[in-house]
Amino acid sequence: MTESVMTSTQTEKRNPWNAIAIALLFVAIYFGLIVTVADQYMNADLSFGLPLAVRTLTAVLGGLLGAVIFLLGDRLEGSTSTITLLLVVAVVFLIIGTYFGLYVAPPEQFMGEVQRIMYVHVPTAWNALLAMTFAFACAIFFLFNGDWKWDALMEGSIEVGVVLAFLLCCQGAIWAKPTWGVWWDWDPRLTTTAVLLFAFLGILALRKFVDDPVRRGVWSSVATIIAYVDVPIVYFSVRWWNSLHQLQSNPNTVSKPFWIPLRANAFGILLLMTAFILLRARVASLRLKNELAPPPALLESELGEVV
Amino acid sequence: MLIAALRKEMLLQWRTRAQLMAVFVFGAAALLLFSFAVGPVAEMLRQFSAGFLWLGLLLSSTLTLAESYHAEMENHALEGLLLLPANPRALYYGKAIANWIQLTILGMALVPVMVILYDAGTTRIVALFFVVALGAAGLSAPGTLYAAMTAQVRSRQTLLPLLLFPLIVPALLASVKATSLIVLGDPMGQLKSWISLLVAFDAIYWSLCGLLFDRVVEE
């Protein structure tokens, strides 16, 4: 296990997967955003005649696959340039999303201006769930495969997932106060998010308290699997208990001017999240390399000096 | 193998029975304190009695679960146990069943305290004990697994509740709901669905935690 960490520290190599991931993300952004913008504001049809369902599916799958290829690539300690690129594109998307969300999209009929918080709330929810799901996948891979890469990626995605879940709870509370009249409501999705947040915070605490890297990796993987399996059970139990939240929307129930900020922010947060997970996983893998390295006194050269 | 592991745990618990007594006193004291949160309004206390009972049991359970690996941590006894030609799963299930029995006894002992303090009596005593047993099973399966981790870590007193509490939300919710339906009456006939939720939670975690346990203790 030590060797795999050692070899991955070698100098940066060009990775063809980077190009594939960027191409996939571009296709996703094209069908997810550019086609809609052109249709809405320039009366141009750039869709190549593809129906809406196919475009949406291409956008969602392309975006996810691109992000996952970025994350799975074996370059945790190289290619700062790709991360910078991801960050820059993410910021551009978030600026576009914020502009459209605040100035272009009309206020909603019943909730008024407050509804604009949806443009960050919903993308945050999607991406928080995505980060947690990725952490769950990393946990399974680490338990069966034992590659330290998964441990580092799991740490990164749990941390980013916790930050997103925390933001989600805050945004939800800010939105709930003017619309429902209370900061907090015991509806299934809100409560499940809170439970998920605390469960994953506990796992982060576990990682801080365990010094042995092998135990830390295995135990936090086990805890991640157990916590993730809990999510649907919590959701259904709370739903039986009490319910008030509005039903999920789909592209048919949301009119076009609402999509653009929603999608721009969704892609923006997806790219930002990918970049943050990569950065955080790099820190984790450097620390792991340090922890797994033999103590300096045992190195041969120094052994010679001592003797 | 499982029988041997269970026998060892039960023997250990019998020899440290003073501890169970102390935990019971802790739980009863917690039930007493909860009533100060509401005030001496008999009707309100009765309304919340099920929730107080389960919170009392949950707080007591962190004490018994954290203690359940005490013997294994002394003199590297856990490593000795793992060297035996025995499946670690038998070790887990032995401990989990022992914890389950202990928590069920504790829960059943707390029921009279609830009845007296909150005037929450019921004649459906068998159904109530059945719910207590199912809820205790939901606490002990993940609790035993997490205790195996946290027992080997510094500041284990903080870490076990931190990991366990968010996880057992569905079991707690279903137990409180079912107990409350038994105590306050069940005009809509909802008891069955909450009990089935509890059974499903128990089934998932008793199998999943058993599967993952040997990864937790292996070196």
Short mmCIF file of C-alpha atoms in Angstrom, two decimals:
data_model
loop_
_atom_site.label_atom_id
_atom_site.label_comp_id
_atom_site.label_asym_id
_atom_site.label_seq_id
_atom_site.Cartn_x
_atom_site.Cartn_y
_atom_site.Cartn_z
CA MET A 1 0.00 0.00 0.00
CA THR A 2 2.91 2.27 0.76
CA GLU A 3 4.31 1.83 -2.71
CA SER A 4 1.20 3.04 -4.50
CA VAL A 5 1.47 6.33 -2.67
CA MET A 6 5.15 6.58 -3.46
CA THR A 7 4.74 5.99 -7.20
CA SER A 8 1.91 8.47 -7.56
CA THR A 9 4.19 11.23 -6.35
CA GLN A 10 6.22 11.06 -9.52
CA THR A 11 6.25 14.07 -11.79
CA GLU A 12 3.12 15.21 -13.61
CA LYS A 13 2.22 13.24 -16.67
CA ARG A 14 -0.22 14.27 -19.36
CA ASN A 15 -3.44 12.43 -18.84
CA PRO A 16 -5.71 11.80 -21.86
CA TRP A 17 -8.66 11.44 -19.48
CA ASN A 18 -8.47 15.16 -18.68
CA ALA A 19 -9.31 16.00 -22.29
CA ILE A 20 -12.19 13.52 -22.30
CA ALA A 21 -13.58 14.96 -19.07
CA ILE A 22 -13.37 18.52 -20.39
CA ALA A 23 -15.07 17.45 -23.65
CA LEU A 24 -17.88 15.76 -21.70
CA LEU A 25 -18.35 18.82 -19.50
CA PHE A 26 -18.46 21.02 -22.58
CA VAL A 27 -21.16 18.84 -24.20
CA ALA A 28 -23.11 18.94 -20.94
CA ILE A 29 -22.84 22.72 -20.66
CA TYR A 30 -23.76 23.14 -24.33
CA PHE A 31 -26.97 21.13 -24.11
CA GLY A 32 -27.76 22.11 -20.57
CA LEU A 33 -27.29 25.84 -20.90
CA ILE A 34 -26.19 27.34 -24.19
CA VAL A 35 -29.07 25.85 -26.20
CA THR A 36 -31.60 27.23 -23.70
CA VAL A 37 -29.99 30.67 -23.59
CA ALA A 38 -29.95 30.87 -27.42
CA ASP A 39 -33.55 29.73 -27.59
CA GLN A 40 -34.69 32.21 -24.96
CA TYR A 41 -32.76 35.35 -25.88
CA MET A 42 -31.59 35.04 -29.47
CA ASN A 43 -34.42 33.09 -31.04
CA ALA A 44 -31.85 30.66 -32.37
CA ASP A 45 -32.25 26.91 -32.44
CA LEU A 46 -28.90 25.27 -31.63
CA SER A 47 -30.36 21.97 -30.49
CA PHE A 48 -29.60 19.97 -33.69
CA GLY A 49 -33.22 18.87 -33.53
CA LEU A 50 -32.71 16.80 -30.40
CA PRO A 51 -35.82 16.55 -28.21
CA LEU A 52 -35.82 18.11 -24.74
CA ALA A 53 -35.62 14.82 -22.84
CA VAL A 54 -32.50 13.71 -24.75
CA ARG A 55 -30.84 17.11 -24.22
CA THR A 56 -31.54 17.09 -20.51
CA LEU A 57 -30.30 13.54 -20.15
CA THR A 58 -27.12 14.35 -22.14
CA ALA A 59 -26.51 17.40 -19.97
CA VAL A 60 -26.98 15.57 -16.67
CA LEU A 61 -25.03 12.45 -17.61
CA GLY A 62 -22.27 14.40 -19.35
CA GLY A 63 -21.81 16.72 -16.38
CA LEU A 64 -21.73 13.87 -13.87
CA LEU A 65 -19.46 11.67 -15.96
CA GLY A 66 -17.05 14.55 -16.62
CA ALA A 67 -16.83 15.37 -12.92
CA VAL A 68 -16.39 11.71 -11.95
CA ILE A 69 -13.64 11.19 -14.55
CA PHE A 70 -11.84 14.21 -13.12
CA LEU A 71 -12.16 12.78 -9.63
CA LEU A 72 -11.19 9.23 -10.49
CA GLY A 73 -8.13 10.20 -12.48
CA ASP A 74 -4.89 9.07 -10.88
CA ARG A 75 -3.43 12.55 -10.55
CA LEU A 76 -4.10 13.55 -7.01
CA GLU A 77 -0.77 15.27 -6.70
CA GLY A 78 -0.34 16.78 -10.12
CA SER A 79 -1.99 19.11 -12.60
CA THR A 80 -2.70 22.29 -10.72
CA SER A 81 -3.65 23.73 -14.11
CA THR A 82 -6.76 21.53 -14.47
CA ILE A 83 -7.95 22.50 -11.01
CA THR A 84 -7.40 26.18 -11.81
CA LEU A 85 -9.34 25.75 -15.05
CA LEU A 86 -12.21 24.11 -13.16
CA LEU A 87 -12.24 26.91 -10.61
CA VAL A 88 -12.22 29.67 -13.24
CA VAL A 89 -15.04 28.09 -15.27
CA ALA A 90 -17.00 27.50 -12.05
CA VAL A 91 -16.71 31.14 -11.03
CA VAL A 92 -17.82 32.27 -14.51
CA PHE A 93 -20.88 30.03 -14.27
CA LEU A 94 -21.73 31.23 -10.79
CA ILE A 95 -21.51 34.86 -11.98
CA ILE A 96 -23.80 34.06 -14.93
CA GLY A 97 -26.19 32.20 -12.65
CA THR A 98 -26.25 35.00 -10.09
CA TYR A 99 -26.84 37.66 -12.74
CA PHE A 100 -29.67 35.76 -14.41
CA GLY A 101 -31.13 34.76 -11.07
CA LEU A 102 -31.13 38.26 -9.59
CA TYR A 103 -31.79 40.51 -12.61
CA VAL A 104 -33.17 38.57 -15.57
CA ALA A 105 -35.53 35.98 -14.14
CA PRO A 106 -38.92 37.42 -13.15
CA PRO A 107 -40.01 37.20 -9.49
CA GLU A 108 -42.18 34.23 -8.71
CA GLN A 109 -45.93 34.74 -8.63
CA PHE A 110 -46.71 33.57 -5.10
CA MET A 111 -43.50 33.90 -3.13
CA GLY A 112 -42.12 37.04 -4.82
CA GLU A 113 -38.43 37.95 -4.64
CA VAL A 114 -37.67 35.46 -1.87
CA GLN A 115 -38.06 32.65 -4.33
CA ARG A 116 -34.77 33.67 -5.97
CA ILE A 117 -32.97 31.79 -3.22
CA MET A 118 -34.06 28.67 -5.09
CA TYR A 119 -31.34 29.38 -7.67
CA VAL A 120 -28.66 28.54 -5.13
CA HIS A 121 -30.70 26.26 -2.89
CA VAL A 122 -31.63 23.59 -5.42
CA PRO A 123 -28.16 23.33 -7.07
CA THR A 124 -26.60 23.10 -3.60
CA ALA A 125 -28.98 20.27 -2.73
CA TRP A 126 -28.16 18.33 -5.90
CA ASN A 127 -24.44 18.72 -5.41
CA ALA A 128 -24.47 17.96 -1.68
CA LEU A 129 -26.19 14.66 -2.38
CA LEU A 130 -23.74 14.02 -5.20
CA ALA A 131 -20.72 14.62 -2.94
CA MET A 132 -22.11 12.27 -0.28
CA THR A 133 -22.84 9.62 -2.92
CA PHE A 134 -19.31 9.93 -4.22
CA ALA A 135 -17.98 9.54 -0.67
CA PHE A 136 -20.07 6.38 -0.32
CA ALA A 137 -18.64 5.00 -3.57
CA CYS A 138 -15.09 5.85 -2.39
CA ALA A 139 -15.76 4.06 0.91
CA ILE A 140 -16.83 0.88 -0.91
CA PHE A 141 -13.84 1.05 -3.27
CA PHE A 142 -11.45 1.61 -0.37
CA LEU A 143 -12.79 -1.39 1.58
CA PHE A 144 -12.54 -3.74 -1.39
CA ASN A 145 -9.52 -2.34 -3.20
CA GLY A 146 -7.41 -0.79 -0.46
CA ASP A 147 -5.93 1.90 -2.70
CA TRP A 148 -5.08 4.99 -0.65
CA LYS A 149 -6.38 7.21 -3.43
CA TRP A 150 -9.93 6.33 -2.34
CA ASP A 151 -9.21 7.26 1.23
CA ALA A 152 -7.95 10.70 0.21
CA LEU A 153 -10.89 11.25 -2.16
CA MET A 154 -13.32 10.11 0.52
CA GLU A 155 -11.92 12.62 2.98
CA GLY A 156 -12.22 15.39 0.38
CA SER A 157 -15.74 14.55 -0.67
CA ILE A 158 -17.02 14.12 2.90
CA GLU A 159 -15.63 17.52 3.84
CA VAL A 160 -17.03 19.27 0.78
CA GLY A 161 -20.32 17.41 1.27
CA VAL A 162 -20.52 18.59 4.88
CA VAL A 163 -19.91 22.20 3.82
CA LEU A 164 -22.60 21.96 1.13
CA ALA A 165 -25.08 20.29 3.52
CA PHE A 166 -24.45 23.04 6.09
CA LEU A 167 -25.02 25.73 3.44
CA LEU A 168 -28.16 23.88 2.39
CA CYS A 169 -29.57 23.98 5.92
CA CYS A 170 -28.77 27.72 6.22
CA GLN A 171 -30.34 28.57 2.85
CA GLY A 172 -33.36 26.43 3.72
CA ALA A 173 -33.82 28.28 7.00
CA ILE A 174 -33.53 31.69 5.29
CA TRP A 175 -36.09 30.65 2.70
CA ALA A 176 -38.43 29.02 5.22
CA LYS A 177 -38.75 32.05 7.50
CA PRO A 178 -40.59 34.37 5.04
CA THR A 179 -42.53 31.63 3.23
CA TRP A 180 -43.54 29.20 5.99
CA GLY A 181 -43.13 31.65 8.90
CA VAL A 182 -40.61 29.47 10.75
CA TRP A 183 -36.84 29.00 10.52
CA TRP A 184 -37.04 25.27 10.72
CA ASP A 185 -39.64 22.79 9.71
CA TRP A 186 -39.69 19.05 10.32
CA ASP A 187 -40.23 18.09 6.73
CA PRO A 188 -38.51 14.98 5.38
CA ARG A 189 -35.92 16.60 3.13
CA LEU A 190 -34.87 19.25 5.65
CA THR A 191 -34.63 16.75 8.47
CA THR A 192 -32.79 14.20 6.34
CA THR A 193 -30.25 16.86 5.35
CA ALA A 194 -29.69 17.76 8.99
CA VAL A 195 -29.29 14.10 9.98
CA LEU A 196 -26.89 13.58 7.08
CA LEU A 197 -24.91 16.65 8.12
CA PHE A 198 -24.51 15.40 11.68
CA ALA A 199 -23.73 11.84 10.58
CA PHE A 200 -20.93 13.00 8.28
CA LEU A 201 -19.63 15.51 10.84
CA GLY A 202 -19.30 12.53 13.19
CA ILE A 203 -17.26 10.69 10.57
CA LEU A 204 -14.97 13.70 10.16
CA ALA A 205 -14.53 13.76 13.96
CA LEU A 206 -13.71 10.04 13.88
CA ARG A 207 -11.05 10.70 11.26
CA LYS A 208 -9.51 13.39 13.46
CA PHE A 209 -9.37 11.15 16.53
CA VAL A 210 -7.76 8.09 14.92
CA ASP A 211 -4.02 8.43 14.36
CA ASP A 212 -3.31 5.12 12.62
CA PRO A 213 -3.97 5.71 8.89
CA VAL A 214 -5.09 2.11 8.18
CA ARG A 215 -7.65 2.13 10.96
CA ARG A 216 -8.75 5.66 10.05
CA GLY A 217 -9.39 4.67 6.45
CA VAL A 218 -11.21 1.42 7.20
CA TRP A 219 -13.28 2.76 10.08
CA SER A 220 -14.39 5.90 8.31
CA SER A 221 -15.29 3.80 5.24
CA VAL A 222 -17.42 1.52 7.41
CA ALA A 223 -19.05 4.54 9.09
CA THR A 224 -19.69 6.20 5.70
CA ILE A 225 -21.40 3.09 4.34
CA ILE A 226 -23.57 2.76 7.45
CA ALA A 227 -24.49 6.46 7.46
CA TYR A 228 -25.30 6.52 3.75
CA VAL A 229 -27.56 3.46 3.99
CA ASP A 230 -29.46 5.36 6.69
CA VAL A 231 -30.44 8.24 4.38
CA PRO A 232 -33.48 6.64 2.66
CA ILE A 233 -34.69 5.17 5.97
CA VAL A 234 -34.51 8.58 7.65
CA TYR A 235 -36.28 10.14 4.68
CA PHE A 236 -39.22 7.74 4.74
CA SER A 237 -39.56 7.68 8.51
CA VAL A 238 -39.71 11.47 8.69
CA ARG A 239 -42.12 11.56 5.76
CA TRP A 240 -44.51 9.32 7.65
CA TRP A 241 -44.04 11.51 10.67
CA ASN A 242 -44.81 14.87 9.10
CA SER A 243 -44.76 16.60 5.73
CA LEU A 244 -45.03 20.12 4.29
CA HIS A 245 -42.28 20.65 1.69
CA GLN A 246 -43.24 21.37 -1.89
CA LEU A 247 -42.97 18.49 -4.32
CA GLN A 248 -39.94 18.09 -6.55
CA SER A 249 -39.98 20.16 -9.72
CA ASN A 250 -39.04 18.87 -13.15
CA PRO A 251 -38.27 20.85 -16.32
CA ASN A 252 -41.97 20.74 -17.25
CA THR A 253 -43.12 22.53 -14.11
CA VAL A 254 -40.39 25.20 -14.22
CA SER A 255 -40.66 27.83 -16.94
CA LYS A 256 -37.69 28.69 -19.15
CA PRO A 257 -36.37 31.90 -17.55
CA PHE A 258 -36.07 29.97 -14.29
CA TRP A 259 -33.94 27.22 -15.82
CA ILE A 260 -30.99 29.29 -16.90
CA PRO A 261 -29.85 30.51 -13.46
CA LEU A 262 -30.73 27.12 -11.98
CA ARG A 263 -28.59 25.24 -14.48
CA ALA A 264 -25.76 27.75 -14.59
CA ASN A 265 -25.48 27.54 -10.81
CA ALA A 266 -25.80 23.75 -10.85
CA PHE A 267 -22.87 23.44 -13.26
CA GLY A 268 -20.96 26.16 -11.40
CA ILE A 269 -21.30 24.38 -8.06
CA LEU A 270 -20.55 21.00 -9.67
CA LEU A 271 -17.26 22.30 -11.09
CA LEU A 272 -16.41 24.17 -7.90
CA MET A 273 -17.12 21.04 -5.86
CA THR A 274 -14.98 18.89 -8.15
CA ALA A 275 -12.09 21.34 -7.84
CA PHE A 276 -12.42 21.56 -4.06
CA ILE A 277 -12.60 17.78 -3.65
CA LEU A 278 -9.48 17.42 -5.82
CA LEU A 279 -7.62 20.07 -3.83
CA ARG A 280 -8.69 18.61 -0.51
CA ALA A 281 -7.86 15.07 -1.61
CA ARG A 282 -4.41 16.25 -2.61
CA VAL A 283 -3.81 17.60 0.88
CA ALA A 284 -5.08 14.32 2.34
CA SER A 285 -2.87 12.22 0.09
CA LEU A 286 0.22 14.28 0.91
CA ARG A 287 -0.50 13.81 4.61
CA LEU A 288 -1.00 10.08 4.04
CA LYS A 289 2.32 9.88 2.23
CA ASN A 290 3.94 11.47 5.24
CA GLU A 291 2.19 9.11 7.65
CA LEU A 292 2.90 5.96 5.69
CA ALA A 293 6.58 6.77 5.06
CA PRO A 294 8.98 4.79 7.25
CA PRO A 295 10.41 6.79 10.15
CA PRO A 296 13.58 8.63 9.09
CA ALA A 297 15.81 6.65 11.48
CA LEU A 298 15.06 3.47 9.55
CA LEU A 299 16.13 4.82 6.17
CA GLU A 300 19.24 3.08 4.95
CA SER A 301 21.43 6.15 4.48
CA GLU A 302 20.79 7.42 7.96
CA LEU A 303 21.13 3.93 9.37
CA GLY A 304 24.64 3.91 7.95
CA GLU A 305 25.45 7.20 9.65
CA VAL A 306 24.15 6.03 12.98
CA VAL A 307 26.13 2.80 12.83
CA MET B 1 -19.33 -20.40 18.32
CA LEU B 2 -22.01 -17.77 18.67
CA ILE B 3 -23.32 -19.51 21.77
CA ALA B 4 -19.85 -19.47 23.33
CA ALA B 5 -19.41 -15.76 22.57
CA LEU B 6 -22.85 -14.97 23.93
CA ARG B 7 -22.20 -17.03 27.03
CA LYS B 8 -18.98 -15.14 27.69
CA GLU B 9 -20.75 -11.78 27.34
CA MET B 10 -23.64 -12.75 29.57
CA LEU B 11 -21.26 -14.08 32.21
CA LEU B 12 -19.32 -10.80 32.07
CA GLN B 13 -22.49 -8.78 32.39
CA TRP B 14 -23.71 -10.91 35.29
CA ARG B 15 -20.44 -10.36 37.14
CA THR B 16 -20.63 -6.59 36.59
CA ARG B 17 -24.35 -6.35 37.37
CA ALA B 18 -23.72 -3.42 39.69
CA GLN B 19 -22.98 -1.44 36.54
CA LEU B 20 -26.39 -2.20 35.03
CA MET B 21 -27.98 -1.09 38.28
CA ALA B 22 -26.03 2.19 38.16
CA VAL B 23 -27.08 2.79 34.55
CA PHE B 24 -30.70 2.15 35.53
CA VAL B 25 -30.41 4.77 38.27
CA PHE B 26 -28.92 7.14 35.69
CA GLY B 27 -31.84 6.53 33.31
CA ALA B 28 -34.42 6.99 36.06
CA ALA B 29 -32.73 10.23 37.14
CA ALA B 30 -32.84 11.41 33.52
CA LEU B 31 -36.59 10.67 33.38
CA LEU B 32 -37.03 12.66 36.58
CA LEU B 33 -35.08 15.59 35.12
CA PHE B 34 -37.00 15.62 31.82
CA SER B 35 -40.19 16.46 33.70
CA PHE B 36 -38.62 19.73 34.84
CA ALA B 37 -38.32 20.74 31.19
CA VAL B 38 -42.10 20.63 30.84
CA GLY B 39 -43.31 21.65 34.29
CA PRO B 40 -45.77 19.89 36.56
CA VAL B 41 -48.59 19.72 34.02
CA ALA B 42 -49.83 16.12 34.19
CA GLU B 43 -51.49 16.13 30.77
CA MET B 44 -48.40 17.45 28.95
CA LEU B 45 -46.10 15.03 30.74
CA ARG B 46 -48.36 12.18 29.68
CA GLN B 47 -48.27 13.43 26.11
CA PHE B 48 -44.46 13.45 25.99
CA SER B 49 -43.91 10.33 28.14
CA ALA B 50 -42.90 8.08 25.23
CA GLY B 51 -40.29 10.55 24.00
CA PHE B 52 -38.83 10.93 27.48
CA LEU B 53 -38.66 7.17 27.96
CA TRP B 54 -36.72 6.69 24.74
CA LEU B 55 -34.40 9.64 25.30
CA GLY B 56 -33.66 8.25 28.76
CA LEU B 57 -32.94 4.84 27.29
CA LEU B 58 -30.82 6.37 24.50
CA LEU B 59 -28.66 8.33 26.97
CA SER B 60 -28.26 5.26 29.18
CA SER B 61 -27.39 3.12 26.15
CA THR B 62 -24.31 5.21 25.34
CA LEU B 63 -23.00 4.30 28.80
CA THR B 64 -23.62 0.56 28.49
CA LEU B 65 -22.39 0.38 24.89
CA ALA B 66 -19.17 2.26 25.62
CA GLU B 67 -18.54 -0.04 28.56
CA SER B 68 -19.21 -3.22 26.57
CA TYR B 69 -15.66 -3.35 25.17
CA HIS B 70 -14.04 -2.55 28.49
CA ALA B 71 -12.87 -6.14 29.10
CA GLU B 72 -11.53 -6.52 25.55
CA MET B 73 -9.38 -3.41 25.85
CA GLU B 74 -7.50 -4.63 28.90
CA ASN B 75 -4.24 -6.51 28.24
CA HIS B 76 -4.93 -6.64 24.48
CA ALA B 77 -7.67 -9.19 25.08
CA LEU B 78 -9.32 -8.31 21.76
CA GLU B 79 -6.25 -9.44 19.82
CA GLY B 80 -6.25 -12.67 21.79
CA LEU B 81 -9.89 -13.25 20.92
CA LEU B 82 -9.23 -12.61 17.24
CA LEU B 83 -6.37 -15.13 17.26
CA LEU B 84 -8.82 -17.86 18.25
CA PRO B 85 -10.03 -20.03 15.36
CA ALA B 86 -13.38 -18.29 15.54
CA ASN B 87 -15.24 -16.04 13.15
CA PRO B 88 -15.14 -12.38 14.29
CA ARG B 89 -18.79 -12.22 13.24
CA ALA B 90 -19.67 -14.63 16.05
CA LEU B 91 -17.90 -12.26 18.41
CA TYR B 92 -19.94 -9.34 17.06
CA TYR B 93 -23.29 -11.09 17.21
CA GLY B 94 -22.54 -12.43 20.69
CA LYS B 95 -21.81 -8.93 21.91
CA ALA B 96 -24.70 -7.33 20.03
CA ILE B 97 -27.20 -9.86 21.41
CA ALA B 98 -25.83 -9.38 24.92
CA ASN B 99 -26.15 -5.59 24.55
CA TRP B 100 -29.64 -6.05 23.16
CA ILE B 101 -30.70 -8.14 26.16
CA GLN B 102 -29.16 -5.62 28.54
CA LEU B 103 -30.88 -2.65 26.87
CA THR B 104 -34.20 -4.48 26.75
CA ILE B 105 -34.00 -5.20 30.48
CA LEU B 106 -33.05 -1.57 31.08
CA GLY B 107 -35.98 -0.34 28.94
CA MET B 108 -38.44 -2.63 30.67
CA ALA B 109 -37.17 -1.42 34.05
CA LEU B 110 -37.63 2.21 32.98
CA VAL B 111 -41.25 1.64 31.91
CA PRO B 112 -42.61 1.58 35.51
CA VAL B 113 -40.67 4.78 36.22
CA MET B 114 -42.39 6.37 33.23
CA VAL B 115 -45.80 5.10 34.36
CA ILE B 116 -45.37 6.53 37.86
CA LEU B 117 -43.77 9.86 36.97
CA TYR B 118 -45.88 10.75 33.93
CA ASP B 119 -49.09 8.87 34.70
CA ALA B 120 -48.66 7.04 31.38
CA GLY B 121 -50.08 3.64 32.19
CA THR B 122 -51.36 1.11 29.68
CA THR B 123 -52.88 -2.35 29.76
CA ARG B 124 -51.16 -3.40 26.51
CA ILE B 125 -48.03 -4.33 28.39
CA VAL B 126 -46.97 -7.13 26.00
CA ALA B 127 -47.12 -4.81 22.99
CA LEU B 128 -45.17 -2.17 24.92
CA PHE B 129 -42.41 -4.62 25.86
CA PHE B 130 -42.32 -5.86 22.28
CA VAL B 131 -41.68 -2.29 21.05
CA VAL B 132 -39.03 -1.80 23.75
CA ALA B 133 -37.27 -4.98 22.57
CA LEU B 134 -37.41 -3.91 18.90
CA GLY B 135 -36.14 -0.40 19.67
CA ALA B 136 -33.35 -1.78 21.85
CA ALA B 137 -32.34 -4.03 18.93
CA GLY B 138 -32.14 -0.95 16.71
CA LEU B 139 -29.84 0.75 19.23
CA SER B 140 -27.59 -2.21 19.92
CA ALA B 141 -26.72 -3.32 16.36
CA PRO B 142 -25.00 -0.11 15.16
CA GLY B 143 -24.06 0.77 18.74
CA THR B 144 -22.00 -2.40 19.18
CA LEU B 145 -20.19 -1.79 15.90
CA TYR B 146 -19.41 1.85 16.67
CA ALA B 147 -18.36 0.98 20.22
CA ALA B 148 -15.78 -1.42 18.74
CA MET B 149 -14.21 1.57 16.97
CA THR B 150 -14.56 4.21 19.63
CA ALA B 151 -13.35 1.92 22.44
CA GLN B 152 -9.90 1.97 20.83
CA VAL B 153 -9.74 5.74 20.41
CA ARG B 154 -9.01 8.59 22.74
CA SER B 155 -12.00 10.66 23.92
CA ARG B 156 -14.36 7.75 23.24
CA GLN B 157 -17.06 9.25 25.46
CA THR B 158 -17.66 12.02 22.94
CA LEU B 159 -17.26 10.07 19.78
CA LEU B 160 -19.76 7.25 20.33
CA PRO B 161 -22.85 9.47 20.74
CA LEU B 162 -21.61 11.71 17.93
CA LEU B 163 -21.60 8.76 15.53
CA LEU B 164 -24.58 6.89 16.93
CA PHE B 165 -27.21 9.59 17.50
CA PRO B 166 -27.73 10.76 13.90
CA LEU B 167 -27.79 7.16 12.72
CA ILE B 168 -30.55 5.86 14.95
CA VAL B 169 -32.98 8.70 14.17
CA PRO B 170 -35.40 6.38 12.30
CA ALA B 171 -35.36 3.77 15.09
CA LEU B 172 -35.87 6.45 17.73
CA LEU B 173 -38.70 8.06 15.76
CA ALA B 174 -40.47 4.75 15.19
CA SER B 175 -40.01 3.62 18.81
CA VAL B 176 -41.31 6.89 20.23
CA LYS B 177 -44.27 6.88 17.85
CA ALA B 178 -45.13 3.25 18.58
CA THR B 179 -44.79 3.67 22.36
CA SER B 180 -46.84 6.82 22.30
CA LEU B 181 -49.58 5.09 20.26
CA ILE B 182 -49.68 2.27 22.82
CA VAL B 183 -49.82 4.63 25.80
CA LEU B 184 -52.15 7.32 24.43
CA GLY B 185 -54.36 5.11 22.26
CA ASP B 186 -54.29 4.35 18.57
CA PRO B 187 -57.52 5.48 16.89
CA MET B 188 -56.12 5.37 13.34
CA GLY B 189 -54.45 1.95 13.65
CA GLN B 190 -50.96 3.28 12.79
CA LEU B 191 -49.07 1.10 15.24
CA LYS B 192 -48.47 -1.66 12.72
CA SER B 193 -46.68 0.58 10.18
CA TRP B 194 -44.30 1.98 12.83
CA ILE B 195 -43.51 -1.51 14.08
CA SER B 196 -42.78 -2.63 10.53
CA LEU B 197 -40.44 0.33 10.09
CA LEU B 198 -38.63 -0.72 13.27
CA VAL B 199 -38.40 -4.32 12.04
CA ALA B 200 -36.99 -3.13 8.71
CA PHE B 201 -34.39 -0.90 10.43
CA ASP B 202 -33.37 -3.79 12.70
CA ALA B 203 -33.11 -6.23 9.81
CA ILE B 204 -30.94 -3.86 7.73
CA TYR B 205 -28.53 -2.94 10.52
CA TRP B 206 -28.27 -6.39 12.12
CA SER B 207 -27.13 -7.77 8.76
CA LEU B 208 -25.04 -4.81 7.52
CA CYS B 209 -23.14 -4.28 10.77
CA GLY B 210 -22.39 -8.01 11.02
CA LEU B 211 -20.98 -7.90 7.48
CA LEU B 212 -18.74 -4.91 8.20
CA PHE B 213 -17.57 -5.90 11.68
CA ASP B 214 -14.60 -8.08 10.66
CA ARG B 215 -13.17 -5.14 8.70
CA VAL B 216 -13.33 -2.99 11.83
CA VAL B 217 -11.42 -5.33 14.13
CA GLU B 218 -8.93 -6.83 11.69
CA GLU B 219 -5.41 -5.55 11.97
#
